[in-house]
CSV table of C-alpha atoms in Angstrom, one decimal:
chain,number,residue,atom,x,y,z
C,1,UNK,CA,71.6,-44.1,-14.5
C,2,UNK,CA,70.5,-41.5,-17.1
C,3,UNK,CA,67.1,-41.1,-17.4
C,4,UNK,CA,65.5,-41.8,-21.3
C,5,UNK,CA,65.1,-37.7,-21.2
C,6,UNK,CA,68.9,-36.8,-21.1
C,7,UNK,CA,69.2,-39.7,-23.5
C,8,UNK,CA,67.3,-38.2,-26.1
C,9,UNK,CA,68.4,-34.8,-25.3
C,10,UNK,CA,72.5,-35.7,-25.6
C,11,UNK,CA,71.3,-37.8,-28.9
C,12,UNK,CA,69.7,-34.4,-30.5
C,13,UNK,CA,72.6,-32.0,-29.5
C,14,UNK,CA,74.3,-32.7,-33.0
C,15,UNK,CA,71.3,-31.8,-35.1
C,16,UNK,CA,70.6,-28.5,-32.9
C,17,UNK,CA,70.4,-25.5,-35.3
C,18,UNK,CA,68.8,-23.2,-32.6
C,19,UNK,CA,67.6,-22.9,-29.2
C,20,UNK,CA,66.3,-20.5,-26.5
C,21,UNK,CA,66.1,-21.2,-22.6
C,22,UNK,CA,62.4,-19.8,-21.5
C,23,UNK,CA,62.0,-18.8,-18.2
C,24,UNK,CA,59.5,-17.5,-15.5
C,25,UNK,CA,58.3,-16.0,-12.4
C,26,UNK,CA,61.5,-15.5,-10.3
C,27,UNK,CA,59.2,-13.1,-8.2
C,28,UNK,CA,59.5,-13.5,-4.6
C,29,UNK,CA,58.5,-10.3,-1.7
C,30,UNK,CA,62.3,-11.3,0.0
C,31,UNK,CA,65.1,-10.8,-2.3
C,32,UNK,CA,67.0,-13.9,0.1
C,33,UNK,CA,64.4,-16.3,-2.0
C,34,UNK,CA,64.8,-15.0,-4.9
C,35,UNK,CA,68.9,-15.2,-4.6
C,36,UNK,CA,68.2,-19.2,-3.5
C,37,UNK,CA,66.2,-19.6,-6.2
C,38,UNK,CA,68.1,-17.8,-8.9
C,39,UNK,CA,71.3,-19.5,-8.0
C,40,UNK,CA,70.3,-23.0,-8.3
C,41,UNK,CA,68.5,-22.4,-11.3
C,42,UNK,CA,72.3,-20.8,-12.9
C,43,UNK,CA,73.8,-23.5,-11.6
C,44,UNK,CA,71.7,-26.3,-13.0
C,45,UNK,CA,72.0,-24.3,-16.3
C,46,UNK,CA,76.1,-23.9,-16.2
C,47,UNK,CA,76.0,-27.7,-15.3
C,48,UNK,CA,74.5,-28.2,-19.1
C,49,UNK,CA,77.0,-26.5,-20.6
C,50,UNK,CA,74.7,-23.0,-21.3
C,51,UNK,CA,72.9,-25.0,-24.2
C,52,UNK,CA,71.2,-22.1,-25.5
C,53,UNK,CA,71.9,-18.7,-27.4
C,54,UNK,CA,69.3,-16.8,-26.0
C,55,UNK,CA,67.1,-16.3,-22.7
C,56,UNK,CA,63.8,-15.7,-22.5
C,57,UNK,CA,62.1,-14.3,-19.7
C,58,UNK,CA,58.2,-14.4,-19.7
C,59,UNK,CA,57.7,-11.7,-16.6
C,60,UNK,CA,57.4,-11.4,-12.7
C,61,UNK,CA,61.0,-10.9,-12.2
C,62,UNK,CA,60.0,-8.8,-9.4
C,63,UNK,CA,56.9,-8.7,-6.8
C,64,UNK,CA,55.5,-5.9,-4.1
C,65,UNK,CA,56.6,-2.1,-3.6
C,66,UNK,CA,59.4,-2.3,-1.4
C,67,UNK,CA,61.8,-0.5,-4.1
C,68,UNK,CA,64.7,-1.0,-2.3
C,69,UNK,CA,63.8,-5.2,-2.8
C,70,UNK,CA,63.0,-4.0,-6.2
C,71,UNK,CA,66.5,-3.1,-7.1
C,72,UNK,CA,68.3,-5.4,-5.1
C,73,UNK,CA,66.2,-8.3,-7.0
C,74,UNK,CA,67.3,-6.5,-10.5
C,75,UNK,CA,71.0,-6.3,-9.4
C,76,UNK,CA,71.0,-10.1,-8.4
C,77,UNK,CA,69.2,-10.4,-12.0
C,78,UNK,CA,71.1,-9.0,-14.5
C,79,UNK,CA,74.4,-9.9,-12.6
C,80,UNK,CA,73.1,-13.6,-12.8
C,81,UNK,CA,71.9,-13.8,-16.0
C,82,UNK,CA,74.5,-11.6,-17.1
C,83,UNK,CA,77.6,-14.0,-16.4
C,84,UNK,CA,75.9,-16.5,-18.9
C,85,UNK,CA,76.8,-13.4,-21.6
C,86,UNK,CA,73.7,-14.7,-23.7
C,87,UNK,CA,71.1,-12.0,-24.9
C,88,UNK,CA,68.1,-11.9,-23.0
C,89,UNK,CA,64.8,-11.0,-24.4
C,90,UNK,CA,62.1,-10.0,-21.4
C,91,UNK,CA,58.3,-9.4,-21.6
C,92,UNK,CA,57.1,-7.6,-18.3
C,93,UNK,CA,54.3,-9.6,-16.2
C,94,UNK,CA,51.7,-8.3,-13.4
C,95,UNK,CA,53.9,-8.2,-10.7
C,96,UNK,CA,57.0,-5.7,-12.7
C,97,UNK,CA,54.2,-3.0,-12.1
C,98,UNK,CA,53.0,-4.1,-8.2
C,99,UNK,CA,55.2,-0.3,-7.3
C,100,UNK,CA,53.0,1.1,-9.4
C,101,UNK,CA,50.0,-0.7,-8.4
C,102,UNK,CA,49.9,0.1,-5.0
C,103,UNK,CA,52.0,3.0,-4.9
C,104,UNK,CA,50.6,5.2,-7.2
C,105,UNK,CA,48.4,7.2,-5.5
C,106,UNK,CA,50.6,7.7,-2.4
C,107,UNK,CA,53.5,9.2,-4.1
C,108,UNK,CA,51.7,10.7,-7.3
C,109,UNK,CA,53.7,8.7,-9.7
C,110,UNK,CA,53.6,10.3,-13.0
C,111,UNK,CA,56.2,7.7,-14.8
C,112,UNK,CA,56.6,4.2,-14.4
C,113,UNK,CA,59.2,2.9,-11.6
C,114,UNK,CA,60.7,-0.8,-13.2
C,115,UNK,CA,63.9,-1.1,-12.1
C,116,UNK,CA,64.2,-4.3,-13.8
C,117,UNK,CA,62.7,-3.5,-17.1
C,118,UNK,CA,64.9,-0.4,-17.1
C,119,UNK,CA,68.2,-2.8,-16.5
C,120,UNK,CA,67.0,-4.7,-19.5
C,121,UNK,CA,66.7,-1.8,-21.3
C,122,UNK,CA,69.6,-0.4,-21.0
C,123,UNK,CA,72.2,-3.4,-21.1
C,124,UNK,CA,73.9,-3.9,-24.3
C,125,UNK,CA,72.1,-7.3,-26.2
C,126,UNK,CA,69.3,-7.4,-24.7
C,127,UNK,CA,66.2,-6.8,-25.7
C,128,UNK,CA,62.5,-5.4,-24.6
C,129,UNK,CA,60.1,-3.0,-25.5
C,130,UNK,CA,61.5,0.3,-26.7
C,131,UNK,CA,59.0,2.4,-24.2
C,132,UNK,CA,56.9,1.3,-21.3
C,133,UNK,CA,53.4,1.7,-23.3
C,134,UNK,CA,54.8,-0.7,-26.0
C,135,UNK,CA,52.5,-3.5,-26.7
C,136,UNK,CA,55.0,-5.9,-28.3
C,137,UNK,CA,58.8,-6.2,-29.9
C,138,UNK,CA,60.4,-9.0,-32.1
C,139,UNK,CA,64.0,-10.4,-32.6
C,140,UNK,CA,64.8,-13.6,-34.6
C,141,UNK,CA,65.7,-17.3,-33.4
C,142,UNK,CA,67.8,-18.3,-36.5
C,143,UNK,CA,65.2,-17.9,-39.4
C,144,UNK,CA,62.1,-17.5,-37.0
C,145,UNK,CA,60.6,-14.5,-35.8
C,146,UNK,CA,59.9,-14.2,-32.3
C,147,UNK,CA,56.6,-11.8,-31.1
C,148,UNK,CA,57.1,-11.1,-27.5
C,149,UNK,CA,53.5,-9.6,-26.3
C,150,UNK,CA,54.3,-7.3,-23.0
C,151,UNK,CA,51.9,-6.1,-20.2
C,152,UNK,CA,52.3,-2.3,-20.8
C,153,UNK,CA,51.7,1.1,-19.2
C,154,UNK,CA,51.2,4.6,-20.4
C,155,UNK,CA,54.7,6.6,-20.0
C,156,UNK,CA,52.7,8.8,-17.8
C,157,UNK,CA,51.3,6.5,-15.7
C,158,UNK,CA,47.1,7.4,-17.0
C,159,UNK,CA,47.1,3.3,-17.6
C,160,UNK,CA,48.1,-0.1,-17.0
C,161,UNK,CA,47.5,-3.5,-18.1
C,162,UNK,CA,48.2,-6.4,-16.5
C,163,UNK,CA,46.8,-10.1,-16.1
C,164,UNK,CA,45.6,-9.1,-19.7
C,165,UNK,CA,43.3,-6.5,-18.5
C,166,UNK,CA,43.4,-3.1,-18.1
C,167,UNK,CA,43.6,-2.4,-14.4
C,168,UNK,CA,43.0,1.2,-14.6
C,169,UNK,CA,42.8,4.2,-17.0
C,170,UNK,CA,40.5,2.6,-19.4
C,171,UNK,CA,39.5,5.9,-20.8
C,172,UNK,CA,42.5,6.7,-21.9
C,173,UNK,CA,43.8,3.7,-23.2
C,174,UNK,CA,45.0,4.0,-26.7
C,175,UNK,CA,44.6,0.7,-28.5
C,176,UNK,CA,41.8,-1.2,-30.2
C,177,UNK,CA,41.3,-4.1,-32.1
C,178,UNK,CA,42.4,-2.4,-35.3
C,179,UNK,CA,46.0,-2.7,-33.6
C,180,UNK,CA,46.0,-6.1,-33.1
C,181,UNK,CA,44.4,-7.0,-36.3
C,182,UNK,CA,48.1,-5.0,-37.7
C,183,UNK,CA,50.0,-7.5,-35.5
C,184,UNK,CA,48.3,-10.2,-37.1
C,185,UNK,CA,48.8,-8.6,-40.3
C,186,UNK,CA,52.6,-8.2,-40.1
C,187,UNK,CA,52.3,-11.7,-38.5
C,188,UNK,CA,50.7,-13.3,-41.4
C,189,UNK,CA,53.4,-10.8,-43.2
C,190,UNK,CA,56.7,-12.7,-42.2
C,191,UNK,CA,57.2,-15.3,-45.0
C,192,UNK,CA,58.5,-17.8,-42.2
C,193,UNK,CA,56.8,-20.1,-39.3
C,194,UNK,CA,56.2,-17.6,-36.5
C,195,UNK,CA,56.9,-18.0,-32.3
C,196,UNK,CA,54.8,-16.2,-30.3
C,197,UNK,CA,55.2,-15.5,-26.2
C,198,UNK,CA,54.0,-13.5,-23.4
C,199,UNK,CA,53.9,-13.5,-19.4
C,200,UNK,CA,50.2,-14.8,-20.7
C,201,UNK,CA,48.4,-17.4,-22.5
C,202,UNK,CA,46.4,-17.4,-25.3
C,203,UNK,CA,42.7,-18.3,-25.1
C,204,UNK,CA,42.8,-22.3,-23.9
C,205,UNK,CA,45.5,-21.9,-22.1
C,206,UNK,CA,45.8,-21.3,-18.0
C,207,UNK,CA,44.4,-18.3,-16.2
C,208,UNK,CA,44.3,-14.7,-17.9
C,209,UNK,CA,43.9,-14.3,-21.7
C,210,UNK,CA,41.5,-11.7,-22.4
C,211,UNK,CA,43.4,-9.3,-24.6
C,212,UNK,CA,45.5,-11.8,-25.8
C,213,UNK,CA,43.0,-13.4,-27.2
C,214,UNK,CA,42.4,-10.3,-28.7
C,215,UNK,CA,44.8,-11.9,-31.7
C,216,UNK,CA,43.0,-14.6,-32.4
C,217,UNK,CA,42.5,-15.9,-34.4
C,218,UNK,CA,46.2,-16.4,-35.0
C,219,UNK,CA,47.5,-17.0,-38.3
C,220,UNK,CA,48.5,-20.0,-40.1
C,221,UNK,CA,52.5,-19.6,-39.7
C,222,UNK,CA,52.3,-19.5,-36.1
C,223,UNK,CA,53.7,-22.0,-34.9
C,224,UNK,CA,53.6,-22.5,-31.0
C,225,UNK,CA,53.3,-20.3,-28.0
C,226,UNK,CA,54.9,-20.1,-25.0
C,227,UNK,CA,54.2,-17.9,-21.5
C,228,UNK,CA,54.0,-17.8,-17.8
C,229,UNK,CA,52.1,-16.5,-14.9
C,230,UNK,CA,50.6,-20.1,-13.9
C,231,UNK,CA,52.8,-21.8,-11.9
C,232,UNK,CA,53.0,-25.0,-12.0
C,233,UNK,CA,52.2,-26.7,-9.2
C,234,UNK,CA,50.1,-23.8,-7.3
C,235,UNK,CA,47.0,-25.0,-6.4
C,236,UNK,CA,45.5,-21.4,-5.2
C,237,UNK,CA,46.1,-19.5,-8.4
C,238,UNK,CA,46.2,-22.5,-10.9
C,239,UNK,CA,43.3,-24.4,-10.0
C,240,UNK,CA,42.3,-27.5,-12.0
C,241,UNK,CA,45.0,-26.6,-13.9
C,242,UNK,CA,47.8,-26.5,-11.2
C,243,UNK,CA,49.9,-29.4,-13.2
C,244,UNK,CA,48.8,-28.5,-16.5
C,245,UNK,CA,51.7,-28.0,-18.8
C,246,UNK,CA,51.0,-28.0,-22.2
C,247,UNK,CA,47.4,-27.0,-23.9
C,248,UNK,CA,46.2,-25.8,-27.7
C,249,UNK,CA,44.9,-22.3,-28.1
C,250,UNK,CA,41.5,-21.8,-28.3
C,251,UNK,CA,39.7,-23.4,-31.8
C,252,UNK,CA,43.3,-23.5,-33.5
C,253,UNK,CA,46.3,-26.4,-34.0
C,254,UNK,CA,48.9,-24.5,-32.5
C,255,UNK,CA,50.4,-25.6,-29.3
C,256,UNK,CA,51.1,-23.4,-26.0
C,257,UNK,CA,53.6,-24.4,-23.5
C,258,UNK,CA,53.4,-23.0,-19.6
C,259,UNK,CA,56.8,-22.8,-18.2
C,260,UNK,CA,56.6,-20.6,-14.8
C,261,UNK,CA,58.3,-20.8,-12.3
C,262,UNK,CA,61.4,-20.3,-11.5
C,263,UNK,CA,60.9,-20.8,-7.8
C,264,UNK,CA,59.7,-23.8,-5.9
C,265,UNK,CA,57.9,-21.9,-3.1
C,266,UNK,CA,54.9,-21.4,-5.0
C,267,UNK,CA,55.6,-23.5,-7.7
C,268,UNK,CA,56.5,-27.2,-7.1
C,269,UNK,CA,60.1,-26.8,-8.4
C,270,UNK,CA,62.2,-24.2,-10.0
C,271,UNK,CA,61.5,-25.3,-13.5
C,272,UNK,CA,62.2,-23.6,-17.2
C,273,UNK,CA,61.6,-24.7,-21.0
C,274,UNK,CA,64.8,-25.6,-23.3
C,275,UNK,CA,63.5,-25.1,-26.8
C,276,UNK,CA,65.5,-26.5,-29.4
C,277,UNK,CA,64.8,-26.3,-33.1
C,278,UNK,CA,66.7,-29.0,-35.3
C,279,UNK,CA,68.2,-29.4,-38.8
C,280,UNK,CA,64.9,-30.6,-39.9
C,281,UNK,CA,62.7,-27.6,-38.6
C,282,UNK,CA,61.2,-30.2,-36.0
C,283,UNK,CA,61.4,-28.6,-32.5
C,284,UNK,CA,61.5,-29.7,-28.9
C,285,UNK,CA,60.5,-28.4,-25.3
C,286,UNK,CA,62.3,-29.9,-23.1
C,287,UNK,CA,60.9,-29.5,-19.1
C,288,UNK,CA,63.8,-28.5,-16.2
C,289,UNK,CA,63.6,-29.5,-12.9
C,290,UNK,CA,66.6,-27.4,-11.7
C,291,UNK,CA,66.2,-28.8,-8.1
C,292,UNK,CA,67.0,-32.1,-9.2
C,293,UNK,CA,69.2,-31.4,-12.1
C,294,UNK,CA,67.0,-33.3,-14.3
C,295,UNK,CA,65.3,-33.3,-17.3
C,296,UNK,CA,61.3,-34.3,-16.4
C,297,UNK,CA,59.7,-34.9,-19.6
C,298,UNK,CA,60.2,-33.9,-23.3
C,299,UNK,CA,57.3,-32.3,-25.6
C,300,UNK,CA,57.7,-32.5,-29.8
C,301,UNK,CA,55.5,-30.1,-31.5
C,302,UNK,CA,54.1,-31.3,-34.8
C,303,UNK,CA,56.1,-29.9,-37.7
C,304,UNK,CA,52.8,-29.9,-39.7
C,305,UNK,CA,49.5,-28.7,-38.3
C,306,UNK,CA,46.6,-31.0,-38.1
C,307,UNK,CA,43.6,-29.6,-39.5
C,308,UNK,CA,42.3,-28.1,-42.7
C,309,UNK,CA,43.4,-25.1,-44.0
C,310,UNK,CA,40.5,-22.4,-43.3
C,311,UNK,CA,40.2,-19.0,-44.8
C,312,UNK,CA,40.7,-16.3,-41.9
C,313,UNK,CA,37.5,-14.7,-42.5
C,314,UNK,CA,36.3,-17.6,-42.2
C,315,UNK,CA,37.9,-18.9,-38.9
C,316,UNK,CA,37.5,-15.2,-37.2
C,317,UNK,CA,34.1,-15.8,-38.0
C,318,UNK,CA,33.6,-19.6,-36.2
C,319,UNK,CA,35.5,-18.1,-33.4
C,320,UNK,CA,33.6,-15.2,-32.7
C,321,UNK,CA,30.5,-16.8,-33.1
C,322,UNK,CA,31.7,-19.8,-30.1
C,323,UNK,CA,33.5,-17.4,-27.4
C,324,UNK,CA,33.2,-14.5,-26.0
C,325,UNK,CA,36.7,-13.4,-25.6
C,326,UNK,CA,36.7,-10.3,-28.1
């Protein structure tokens, strides 16, 4: 018996216009759990009939320093994801820079070593950030512009940020708020509703969001955020909000959706986001349980925000004046 989930989901496939397949958090130390993982995940995926034209991948495709796990975990990858022949659009997280973490000192690294991010890189339709230090690209879903928000280091290895910090090399870390307030700018810029992601959350969300927030507050034509990091279902790193799957940002009507991981070791399942956006402009995340070849729930964002309209002086203002996060 189907379950009301696939009902709806095979009831909306005629009114799709556009859609992107969000995924998380393959990391694992042993490439053999990360092939297990992978593969099931595909395989679930294939078994839907590919229902999206694009991947996203919020981070951690990789974890630790042991580079030749490194590269056998980016040769599984882009092999993997590469049979789908979708374009892939990938935001490093806090564990694509553990080789430079721990390693940095000990062998004097003076450029970044991302064997995954350099895959991406280089492969023909896929998309990431044009140099290591980048804070952000975009491409376009249909009509909507996508901001994909990266960790980032310097190309000479002074700096790194991760988990939304910077870990080290504050000193010479080249951007300020004046850099985000241009993002916001070009945001507020685009004429269209806006999508936002990252390996991270925005302020409200779970665990890290200090520089993201950073962007708050986020314009009016932003639509709904999606990112990583917290897996679902870990109750170590996630805390009270192990299970928590979808929250608001911070002060603002805009949704954010967690949708790590794609491993059930940590998390409780390998599990992924479907977005699709219809005829209409209404969207939909639906939640995968790739284990089960299932759909587990469905989320439909508002179309039309909630709240009064408030000048952004005046909302910057509120929200500075509340929180501490900038």
């Amino acid at each position: 018996m189907k379950s009301v989930y696939d009902e709806i989901y095979q009831s909306l496939k005629p009114r799709v216009k556009n859609s992107a397949w969000i995924v998380s958090d393959l990391q694992q130390s042993l490439p053999e759990n990360a092939k297990r993982c992978l593969d099931l995940t595909l395989e679930d995926f294939n078994l839907l009939g590919k229902p999206a034209e694009m991947i996203w991948y919020l981070g951690d495709s990789v974890e630790r320093w042991d580079l030749s796990h490194l590269e056998a975990m980016t040769k599984m990858q882009v092999d993997g994801f590469g049979s789908l022949n979708i374009p892939l659009c990938y935001v490093t997280g806090n564990h694509d820079y553990d080789y430079m973490r721990y390693r940095k000192e000990e062998l004097q690294l003076k450029t970044p070593v991302m064997p995954f991010y350099d895959a991406v890189r280089a492969k023909e339709g896929w998309h990431t950030t044009k140099t290591p230090q980048d804070l952000y690209f975009k491409v376009k879903l249909g009509d909507y512009p996508v901001y994909f928000f990266s960790d980032h280091i310097d190309n000479e290895n002074r700096w790194l940020v991760t988990h939304s910090h910077i870990v080290y090399g504050e000193e010479y870390y080249p951007y300020t708020q004046k850099d985000a307030d241009a993002i916001r700018q070009e945001i507020i810029n685009e004429n269209h509703g806006v999508i936002t992601a990252s390996h991270y959350c925005m302020p409200g969300g779970n665990r890290d969001s200090y520089l993201m927030s950073k962007l708050t507050p986020l314009p009016e034509n932003v639509l709904i955020h999606f990112y990583g990091h917290s897996h679902i279902g870990d109750f170590e790193w996630g805390g009270k909000d192990a299970y928590r799957r979808i929250a608001w940002v911070d002060f603002e009507d805009i949704p954010q959706i967690d949708v790590a991981s794609m491993e059930n070791i940590r998390g409780s399942f390998c599990r992924s986001a479907l977005l699709q956006i219809y005829d209409d402009d209404t969207m939909a995340v639906f939640f995968r349980n790739h284990d089960a070849h299932c759909f587990t729930e469905v989320y439909f964002p508002a179309k039309d925000k909630q709240v009064l309209t408030i000048p952004h002086e005046e909302r910057q203002r509120i929200i500075r004046d509340h929180i501490h996060y900038v």
